[in-house]
Amino acid sequence: MTKEDYISLHIKLSTLCIKIRYRGEGRRAVMRAFLVRHLLLCVSRIFISTSLFFSESFFLSPSCKLRRQFNLNGLHRAGNVILGGLFEVHYSSVFPELTFTSEPHQPSCQGFDPPGFRHAMTMAFAIDEINKNSTLLPNVTLGYSLYDNCATLGIGFSAALSLASGREEQFLLQENCLGSPPVLGIVGDPFSTFSIATSNVLGLFKLPIVSYFATCSCLSDRRRFPSFFRTIPSDAFQVRAMIQILKRFGWTWAGLLVSDDDYGHHVSRSFQSDLAQSGGGCLAYSEILPWGTDPNEYKRIVDVMRKSTARVVIVFAHQMHMIQLMEEVVRKNVTGLQWIASEAWTLVDGLHTPAFMPYLGGTLGIAIRRGKIPGLREFLLRINPEQHHSNDYENSMVKQFWENTFHCRFAPPPAGWVQADGALCTGQEDLENVETEFLDVSELRPEYNIYKAVYALAYALDDMLRCEPGRGPFSSHSCATLQTLEPWQLMYYLEKVNFTTPFGDQVSFDENGDALPIYDIMNWLWLSDGRTKVQSVGEVKKSRFKGEELTLHEDKIFWNFESKEPPKSVCSETCPPGTRMARKRGQPVCCFDCIPCSEGKISNKTDSMECTSCPEDFWSSPQRDHCVLKKTEFLSYHEPLGICLTGASLLGTFICAVVLGIFIYHRSTPMVRANNSELSFLLLVSLKLCFLCSLLFIGQPRLWTCQLRHAAFGISFVLCVSCILVKTMVVLAVFKASKPGGGAKLKWFGAVQQRGTVLVLTCIQAAICTCWIVSASPAPHKNTEYHNDKIVYECVVGSTIGFAVLLGYIGLLAILSFLLAFLARNLPDNFNEAKFITFSMLIFCAVWVAFVPAYVNSPGKYADAVEVFAILASSFGLLVALFGPKCYIILLRPERNTKKAIMGRGNTKS
């Protein structure tokens, strides 16, 4: 490729700039067009110069010549090692009219910024302090090259390229192309967008860049920006810090305003994703503040703020955005908002005006860590144009500062720079006799980051120079030297730097080039005399061991509300315990309804997403906020029904005992002897057992009570009914024996046969009970089918067939006894017991026939109560029907208790 081909390519690249079109008009479009054209010209020149170097240097000349030098506002100092710096000394610039010439005119910088110049001089102070330090870089003198970016991307990018390429007009080539770079590292740029552009290019050469003010989280991408470091926390940490503040005060509903640049767009994405992950709340709205003056857009945004129910507004923007926004807020009188400021405008004095403070008072803001730099003010006071006398562009920043401070001018003025009119400057003016923001060192925040950035580069260089040959970190354990240094070698040491500042803060970089983050939390206090005080009310930081910590002194915070309390900012009120959140359709997750938990479920904390079921033996409280033990229900001795049934059972047992005592006492009387006294005694004992077995149905069911209650009930009643059956059979046998030829039948109804029959009939029931218990034993059961909030303790029968057989056998004997007694009811004896047996069996059968449907349809303890009632009713029926008349004659009509009366025939009524 010939030289003419390269020149042709240059012309084509220059022409390409004209064909690029942008949306919009005005200054921003002009800036973009100029920037693209300027960058393409730079790239084409670098490409052409590099190509011509390889094509011509070896054949025409052993040197390389800088074809063009940018005229930049700067400040320089010689040294063995040079560090670069990029600062915003002017905050605006005027671009010349675009022409089609190959050499564009330089833009003019306007609006001298004293704090920006103080930032630049802080770097000069740090380097001067390091040079005086005998332990840090003892044999190396640091120099600096500081440039003004004029708050313009094109100028800042040109300054960065100038630092990277050097300022020598011509330099001799070396055969091996080795040698230290013009600068070993750059402190800056303060703007995120500028840092992105600069790092994209200089990162290719691994030239370390340590920014003190660029916060965009995108710069933590190590693959895209491999040589970028910073001493200010990234916006990612700032976003997390703000989310912690939102959580601290329970603000779950907030608005977000961001600037229309890399800073704002990255914050917006990061804020929304982090807020969703943390569960700390939702954004009611998210708006982008436009560049330039667009009153309609600001009106629309303020209308959104006014109509929203969110009382908290978070703003990541610059001063110019806030001024335009607040003008519209004041115009529409939007009050009652709690503002949260990003570090970009937390400490901006331009917003502390009487017009804005009624609205911005009480603002909480994130601010760069405040530090102390001893000796800085004395160093600033020693600045004098006589110290920095060189050509007009190389050390022009000091002269411009002097002119701005003393309202004078140096003659002749440097071309291209705008200066104030006034008297000529002598250079002998005294800084102590003038009030200037430049000397205010009470709030050293960006300066503190600059100080740390310079020391980080110095410590990295010191570690590199202390490397012992043969023990180095590079190939073959080699070390780097100043004569053969490559930028990536210094970057290696910068990644491992670790030191503590005099203020006590530790400085080190993580794998993304970010320093350990720390922010101060500021509060705008509006004083009664109209003054504004920005006070520190806490800090948020991250340490290697404790993670992220928020420290907030709430008692110091000024709240700009009548209540003097933090406002409430929620879309929906907190759901109390006992309820769950139900999202409103089509709205953010923070907007919800509170639905009470259903029965059996609870929520024991606020804002529960769902209700949890109580364990099996527990039920929800009336408030649905905790589980309580379910009420247990069984036929208890402590309730009225249980007490009545227990009393009746004991009463029946007592009566049986009394009757048995009467019969024993009168055992020799005809009444007792005539009615088979042995069976009568056995019948009374069985009735007593029937009364007592009812007690097994009262009280909490246990396994043994469940097994015993039905067995005892079945055997007791079979014993009782079998005694009655035998007595009935004996009555019939006696009647038959009284007839001619019937005496032989009595031998089958002797005492032994009677006892044997009762025993056999009872053993059959005992066998039935044994088979039932062995095959399918009754067992206690917790029944929750009747009531969800109650546990009904009951005995399940185990085998329904076994229970049916037990009852059926009792019923069979009872029916048989009833039939036999019914047949013998009209026998001619004066005291015919068959009548009473018939009556008693009638009562017995009626009770148990009624028992079956009542038992089946009675839930829980009432089933047991029905069974107990049936046992007691049938037992009392037998007791009264069989023994009532006998006790009446024995006790009240003793004249009838004679053998003659009992054996009487015919009319006995007389």
PDB file of N, CA, C and O in Angstrom, residues 357-387:
ATOM      1  N   MET A 357     -35.532  25.433  48.546  1.00  0.00           N
ATOM      2  CA  MET A 357     -35.425  24.753  49.835  1.00  0.00           C
ATOM      3  C   MET A 357     -36.761  24.396  50.484  1.00  0.00           C
ATOM      4  O   MET A 357     -36.843  23.389  51.196  1.00  0.00           O
ATOM      5  N   PRO A 358     -37.855  25.159  50.268  1.00  0.00           N
ATOM      6  CA  PRO A 358     -39.130  24.673  50.818  1.00  0.00           C
ATOM      7  C   PRO A 358     -39.533  23.299  50.271  1.00  0.00           C
ATOM      8  O   PRO A 358     -40.332  22.591  50.888  1.00  0.00           O
ATOM      9  N   TYR A 359     -38.995  22.947  49.137  1.00  0.00           N
ATOM     10  CA  TYR A 359     -39.315  21.656  48.515  1.00  0.00           C
ATOM     11  C   TYR A 359     -38.214  20.626  48.753  1.00  0.00           C
ATOM     12  O   TYR A 359     -38.500  19.432  48.932  1.00  0.00           O
ATOM     13  N   LEU A 360     -36.942  21.078  48.741  1.00  0.00           N
ATOM     14  CA  LEU A 360     -35.812  20.156  48.862  1.00  0.00           C
ATOM     15  C   LEU A 360     -35.320  19.990  50.298  1.00  0.00           C
ATOM     16  O   LEU A 360     -34.421  19.190  50.547  1.00  0.00           O
ATOM     17  N   GLY A 361     -35.865  20.767  51.224  1.00  0.00           N
ATOM     18  CA  GLY A 361     -35.462  20.612  52.611  1.00  0.00           C
ATOM     19  C   GLY A 361     -35.736  19.202  53.118  1.00  0.00           C
ATOM     20  O   GLY A 361     -36.758  18.605  52.793  1.00  0.00           O
ATOM     21  N   GLY A 362     -34.813  18.653  53.897  1.00  0.00           N
ATOM     22  CA  GLY A 362     -34.951  17.293  54.394  1.00  0.00           C
ATOM     23  C   GLY A 362     -34.433  16.230  53.448  1.00  0.00           C
ATOM     24  O   GLY A 362     -34.548  15.034  53.734  1.00  0.00           O
ATOM     25  N   THR A 363     -33.871  16.657  52.318  1.00  0.00           N
ATOM     26  CA  THR A 363     -33.355  15.684  51.342  1.00  0.00           C
ATOM     27  C   THR A 363     -32.299  14.789  51.984  1.00  0.00           C
ATOM     28  O   THR A 363     -31.433  15.249  52.723  1.00  0.00           O
ATOM     29  N   LEU A 364     -32.387  13.503  51.700  1.00  0.00           N
ATOM     30  CA  LEU A 364     -31.345  12.548  52.079  1.00  0.00           C
ATOM     31  C   LEU A 364     -30.512  12.255  50.846  1.00  0.00           C
ATOM     32  O   LEU A 364     -31.063  11.973  49.776  1.00  0.00           O
ATOM     33  N   GLY A 365     -29.198  12.326  50.992  1.00  0.00           N
ATOM     34  CA  GLY A 365     -28.335  12.141  49.840  1.00  0.00           C
ATOM     35  C   GLY A 365     -27.137  11.270  50.130  1.00  0.00           C
ATOM     36  O   GLY A 365     -26.684  11.147  51.272  1.00  0.00           O
ATOM     37  N   ILE A 366     -26.640  10.666  49.074  1.00  0.00           N
ATOM     38  CA  ILE A 366     -25.411   9.880  49.133  1.00  0.00           C
ATOM     39  C   ILE A 366     -24.273  10.789  48.709  1.00  0.00           C
ATOM     40  O   ILE A 366     -24.336  11.428  47.653  1.00  0.00           O
ATOM     41  N   ALA A 367     -23.239  10.857  49.512  1.00  0.00           N
ATOM     42  CA  ALA A 367     -22.104  11.732  49.208  1.00  0.00           C
ATOM     43  C   ALA A 367     -20.808  10.944  49.272  1.00  0.00           C
ATOM     44  O   ALA A 367     -20.683   9.965  50.019  1.00  0.00           O
ATOM     45  N   ILE A 368     -19.857  11.412  48.472  1.00  0.00           N
ATOM     46  CA  ILE A 368     -18.530  10.806  48.496  1.00  0.00           C
ATOM     47  C   ILE A 368     -17.944  10.952  49.893  1.00  0.00           C
ATOM     48  O   ILE A 368     -18.182  11.942  50.596  1.00  0.00           O
ATOM     49  N   ARG A 369     -17.183   9.973  50.274  1.00  0.00           N
ATOM     50  CA  ARG A 369     -16.566   9.971  51.599  1.00  0.00           C
ATOM     51  C   ARG A 369     -15.754  11.247  51.821  1.00  0.00           C
ATOM     52  O   ARG A 369     -14.928  11.631  51.004  1.00  0.00           O
ATOM     53  N   ARG A 370     -16.010  11.900  52.943  1.00  0.00           N
ATOM     54  CA  ARG A 370     -15.252  13.096  53.301  1.00  0.00           C
ATOM     55  C   ARG A 370     -13.958  12.681  53.990  1.00  0.00           C
ATOM     56  O   ARG A 370     -13.936  11.810  54.845  1.00  0.00           O
ATOM     57  N   GLY A 371     -12.855  13.317  53.573  1.00  0.00           N
ATOM     58  CA  GLY A 371     -11.568  13.005  54.167  1.00  0.00           C
ATOM     59  C   GLY A 371     -10.809  14.264  54.570  1.00  0.00           C
ATOM     60  O   GLY A 371     -11.236  15.390  54.288  1.00  0.00           O
ATOM     61  N   LYS A 372      -9.713  14.056  55.241  1.00  0.00           N
ATOM     62  CA  LYS A 372      -8.833  15.165  55.651  1.00  0.00           C
ATOM     63  C   LYS A 372      -7.476  14.988  54.970  1.00  0.00           C
ATOM     64  O   LYS A 372      -6.909  13.900  54.966  1.00  0.00           O
ATOM     65  N   ILE A 373      -6.986  16.068  54.389  1.00  0.00           N
ATOM     66  CA  ILE A 373      -5.677  16.057  53.735  1.00  0.00           C
ATOM     67  C   ILE A 373      -4.849  17.161  54.395  1.00  0.00           C
ATOM     68  O   ILE A 373      -4.928  18.328  53.988  1.00  0.00           O
ATOM     69  N   PRO A 374      -4.083  16.851  55.409  1.00  0.00           N
ATOM     70  CA  PRO A 374      -3.291  17.878  56.094  1.00  0.00           C
ATOM     71  C   PRO A 374      -2.304  18.550  55.142  1.00  0.00           C
ATOM     72  O   PRO A 374      -1.639  17.892  54.335  1.00  0.00           O
ATOM     73  N   GLY A 375      -2.233  19.882  55.234  1.00  0.00           N
ATOM     74  CA  GLY A 375      -1.264  20.629  54.441  1.00  0.00           C
ATOM     75  C   GLY A 375      -1.760  21.052  53.081  1.00  0.00           C
ATOM     76  O   GLY A 375      -1.036  21.776  52.366  1.00  0.00           O
ATOM     77  N   LEU A 376      -2.965  20.642  52.688  1.00  0.00           N
ATOM     78  CA  LEU A 376      -3.437  20.986  51.347  1.00  0.00           C
ATOM     79  C   LEU A 376      -3.686  22.480  51.210  1.00  0.00           C
ATOM     80  O   LEU A 376      -3.310  23.092  50.203  1.00  0.00           O
ATOM     81  N   ARG A 377      -4.303  23.090  52.208  1.00  0.00           N
ATOM     82  CA  ARG A 377      -4.613  24.519  52.088  1.00  0.00           C
ATOM     83  C   ARG A 377      -3.342  25.357  51.989  1.00  0.00           C
ATOM     84  O   ARG A 377      -3.267  26.309  51.203  1.00  0.00           O
ATOM     85  N   GLU A 378      -2.335  25.004  52.758  1.00  0.00           N
ATOM     86  CA  GLU A 378      -1.068  25.729  52.689  1.00  0.00           C
ATOM     87  C   GLU A 378      -0.443  25.580  51.302  1.00  0.00           C
ATOM     88  O   GLU A 378       0.143  26.531  50.763  1.00  0.00           O
ATOM     89  N   PHE A 379      -0.577  24.398  50.736  1.00  0.00           N
ATOM     90  CA  PHE A 379      -0.048  24.188  49.383  1.00  0.00           C
ATOM     91  C   PHE A 379      -0.797  25.035  48.369  1.00  0.00           C
ATOM     92  O   PHE A 379      -0.189  25.625  47.468  1.00  0.00           O
ATOM     93  N   LEU A 380      -2.130  25.118  48.506  1.00  0.00           N
ATOM     94  CA  LEU A 380      -2.919  25.920  47.570  1.00  0.00           C
ATOM     95  C   LEU A 380      -2.575  27.403  47.685  1.00  0.00           C
ATOM     96  O   LEU A 380      -2.584  28.136  46.683  1.00  0.00           O
ATOM     97  N   LEU A 381      -2.271  27.824  48.886  1.00  0.00           N
ATOM     98  CA  LEU A 381      -1.930  29.238  49.067  1.00  0.00           C
ATOM     99  C   LEU A 381      -0.595  29.605  48.413  1.00  0.00           C
ATOM    100  O   LEU A 381      -0.336  30.776  48.110  1.00  0.00           O
ATOM    101  N   ARG A 382       0.252  28.616  48.215  1.00  0.00           N
ATOM    102  CA  ARG A 382       1.566  28.886  47.615  1.00  0.00           C
ATOM    103  C   ARG A 382       1.532  28.900  46.091  1.00  0.00           C
ATOM    104  O   ARG A 382       2.552  29.158  45.443  1.00  0.00           O
ATOM    105  N   ILE A 383       0.361  28.612  45.484  1.00  0.00           N
ATOM    106  CA  ILE A 383       0.277  28.592  44.027  1.00  0.00           C
ATOM    107  C   ILE A 383       0.480  30.008  43.491  1.00  0.00           C
ATOM    108  O   ILE A 383      -0.109  30.974  44.002  1.00  0.00           O
ATOM    109  N   ASN A 384       1.303  30.119  42.459  1.00  0.00           N
ATOM    110  CA  ASN A 384       1.606  31.421  41.874  1.00  0.00           C
ATOM    111  C   ASN A 384       1.977  31.221  40.414  1.00  0.00           C
ATOM    112  O   ASN A 384       2.644  30.246  40.072  1.00  0.00           O
ATOM    113  N   PRO A 385       1.541  32.125  39.540  1.00  0.00           N
ATOM    114  CA  PRO A 385       1.879  31.967  38.111  1.00  0.00           C
ATOM    115  C   PRO A 385       3.389  31.915  37.861  1.00  0.00           C
ATOM    116  O   PRO A 385       3.830  31.343  36.864  1.00  0.00           O
ATOM    117  N   GLU A 386       4.183  32.516  38.750  1.00  0.00           N
ATOM    118  CA  GLU A 386       5.620  32.513  38.545  1.00  0.00           C
ATOM    119  C   GLU A 386       6.188  31.095  38.665  1.00  0.00           C
ATOM    120  O   GLU A 386       7.253  30.808  38.109  1.00  0.00           O
ATOM    121  N   GLN A 387       5.509  30.228  39.416  1.00  0.00           N
ATOM    122  CA  GLN A 387       5.985  28.852  39.561  1.00  0.00           C
ATOM    123  C   GLN A 387       5.771  28.050  38.295  1.00  0.00           C
ATOM    124  O   GLN A 387       6.424  27.029  38.090  1.00  0.00           O
TER     125      GLN A 387
END
